[in-house]
Amino acid sequence: PSLVYLEYSDFVAADYPKVNLPNLAEAVLDLKVTLHQIDLIREPDDENVVSLRLRNVWKLIRGLRNVNKLFISAETLEVSCYSSETSNVF
């Protein structure tokens, strides 16, 4: 697709499709989690459904890797830190 600007704000989804947006020039990403989910995330538990859900965020972020300007919220940054795959993206 020839999409050049994306602004995405939503609660973290259970899964994301793999995206490829090579023409994207600018993106704003604001992924939200509830306070309860943040508490669950910070507790080390690999069986946690919330933690498993966050691991799917890398699919979305990886599709934005060619963007020229990427603006992310503080909450999105925290979410990406708990995703096992995003460390290779940033």
mmCIF file of C-alpha atoms in Angstrom:
data_model
loop_
_atom_site.group_PDB
_atom_site.id
_atom_site.type_symbol
_atom_site.label_atom_id
_atom_site.label_comp_id
_atom_site.label_asym_id
_atom_site.label_seq_id
_atom_site.Cartn_x
_atom_site.Cartn_y
_atom_site.Cartn_z
ATOM 1 C CA PRO A 1 0.000 0.000 0.000
ATOM 2 C CA SER A 2 1.047 3.591 -0.550
ATOM 3 C CA LEU A 3 0.140 4.701 2.973
ATOM 4 C CA VAL A 4 2.527 7.484 4.072
ATOM 5 C CA TYR A 5 1.051 8.530 7.449
ATOM 6 C CA LEU A 6 -0.380 6.348 10.221
ATOM 7 C CA GLU A 7 -1.777 7.356 13.590
ATOM 8 C CA TYR A 8 -2.790 4.359 15.695
ATOM 9 C CA SER A 9 -4.137 4.537 19.235
ATOM 10 C CA ASP A 10 -5.870 1.623 20.923
ATOM 11 C CA PHE A 11 -5.648 -0.888 23.722
ATOM 12 C CA VAL A 12 -3.236 -3.741 23.052
ATOM 13 C CA ALA A 13 -4.973 -6.339 20.903
ATOM 14 C CA ALA A 14 -4.770 -10.081 21.428
ATOM 15 C CA ASP A 15 -2.879 -10.385 18.143
ATOM 16 C CA TYR A 16 -1.756 -8.271 15.214
ATOM 17 C CA PRO A 17 -1.371 -9.226 11.582
ATOM 18 C CA LYS A 18 2.121 -8.968 10.155
ATOM 19 C CA VAL A 19 2.246 -5.679 8.292
ATOM 20 C CA ASN A 20 4.630 -4.363 5.649
ATOM 21 C CA LEU A 21 4.440 -0.613 5.137
ATOM 22 C CA PRO A 22 7.547 0.279 3.107
ATOM 23 C CA ASN A 23 6.265 3.730 2.022
ATOM 24 C CA LEU A 24 5.287 4.907 5.484
ATOM 25 C CA ALA A 25 6.971 8.267 6.163
ATOM 26 C CA GLU A 26 5.523 9.082 9.578
ATOM 27 C CA ALA A 27 3.740 7.097 12.286
ATOM 28 C CA VAL A 28 2.269 7.863 15.690
ATOM 29 C CA LEU A 29 1.812 4.801 17.880
ATOM 30 C CA ASP A 30 -0.057 4.874 21.183
ATOM 31 C CA LEU A 31 -0.733 1.422 22.625
ATOM 32 C CA LYS A 32 -2.607 1.426 25.900
ATOM 33 C CA VAL A 33 -2.910 -1.072 28.737
ATOM 34 C CA THR A 34 -5.021 -0.984 31.853
ATOM 35 C CA LEU A 35 -3.473 -0.429 35.291
ATOM 36 C CA HIS A 36 -4.329 -4.026 36.147
ATOM 37 C CA GLN A 37 -2.508 -5.237 33.028
ATOM 38 C CA ILE A 38 0.547 -3.142 33.953
ATOM 39 C CA ASP A 39 0.632 -4.788 37.384
ATOM 40 C CA LEU A 40 0.397 -8.222 35.747
ATOM 41 C CA ILE A 41 3.108 -7.340 33.219
ATOM 42 C CA ARG A 42 5.554 -6.292 35.915
ATOM 43 C CA GLU A 43 5.155 -9.611 37.718
ATOM 44 C CA PRO A 44 7.418 -12.265 36.172
ATOM 45 C CA ASP A 45 5.058 -14.979 34.937
ATOM 46 C CA ASP A 46 5.480 -16.474 31.463
ATOM 47 C CA GLU A 47 2.089 -18.161 31.730
ATOM 48 C CA ASN A 48 0.369 -14.790 32.095
ATOM 49 C CA VAL A 49 -2.157 -14.136 29.306
ATOM 50 C CA VAL A 50 -1.323 -10.418 29.312
ATOM 51 C CA SER A 51 2.383 -11.126 28.794
ATOM 52 C CA LEU A 52 1.587 -13.517 25.961
ATOM 53 C CA ARG A 53 -0.616 -10.872 24.348
ATOM 54 C CA LEU A 54 2.157 -8.270 24.529
ATOM 55 C CA ARG A 55 4.538 -10.558 22.680
ATOM 56 C CA ASN A 56 2.352 -10.106 19.600
ATOM 57 C CA VAL A 57 2.987 -6.344 19.556
ATOM 58 C CA TRP A 58 6.272 -6.930 17.709
ATOM 59 C CA LYS A 59 4.302 -7.856 14.594
ATOM 60 C CA LEU A 60 2.904 -4.339 14.435
ATOM 61 C CA ILE A 61 6.142 -2.593 15.366
ATOM 62 C CA ARG A 62 8.243 -4.633 12.944
ATOM 63 C CA GLY A 63 5.990 -3.464 10.109
ATOM 64 C CA LEU A 64 6.881 0.123 11.013
ATOM 65 C CA ARG A 65 10.648 -0.395 10.922
ATOM 66 C CA ASN A 66 11.167 1.575 7.679
ATOM 67 C CA VAL A 67 9.291 4.659 8.851
ATOM 68 C CA ASN A 68 11.229 7.948 8.710
ATOM 69 C CA LYS A 69 9.592 9.505 11.773
ATOM 70 C CA LEU A 70 8.151 7.334 14.525
ATOM 71 C CA PHE A 71 6.463 8.918 17.518
ATOM 72 C CA ILE A 72 5.567 6.556 20.359
ATOM 73 C CA SER A 73 3.915 7.221 23.675
ATOM 74 C CA ALA A 74 5.608 6.363 26.974
ATOM 75 C CA GLU A 75 3.081 3.588 27.484
ATOM 76 C CA THR A 76 3.899 2.141 24.059
ATOM 77 C CA LEU A 77 7.575 2.159 24.955
ATOM 78 C CA GLU A 78 6.841 0.225 28.146
ATOM 79 C CA VAL A 79 4.693 -2.260 26.251
ATOM 80 C CA SER A 80 7.452 -2.770 23.677
ATOM 81 C CA CYS A 81 9.973 -3.456 26.449
ATOM 82 C CA TYR A 82 7.916 -6.468 27.524
ATOM 83 C CA SER A 83 7.733 -7.878 24.020
ATOM 84 C CA SER A 84 10.452 -10.440 23.423
ATOM 85 C CA GLU A 85 10.920 -9.531 19.754
ATOM 86 C CA THR A 86 10.975 -5.708 19.764
ATOM 87 C CA SER A 87 14.494 -5.480 21.142
ATOM 88 C CA ASN A 88 15.694 -6.335 17.621
ATOM 89 C CA VAL A 89 13.616 -3.556 16.055
ATOM 90 C CA PHE A 90 14.765 -0.469 17.964
#
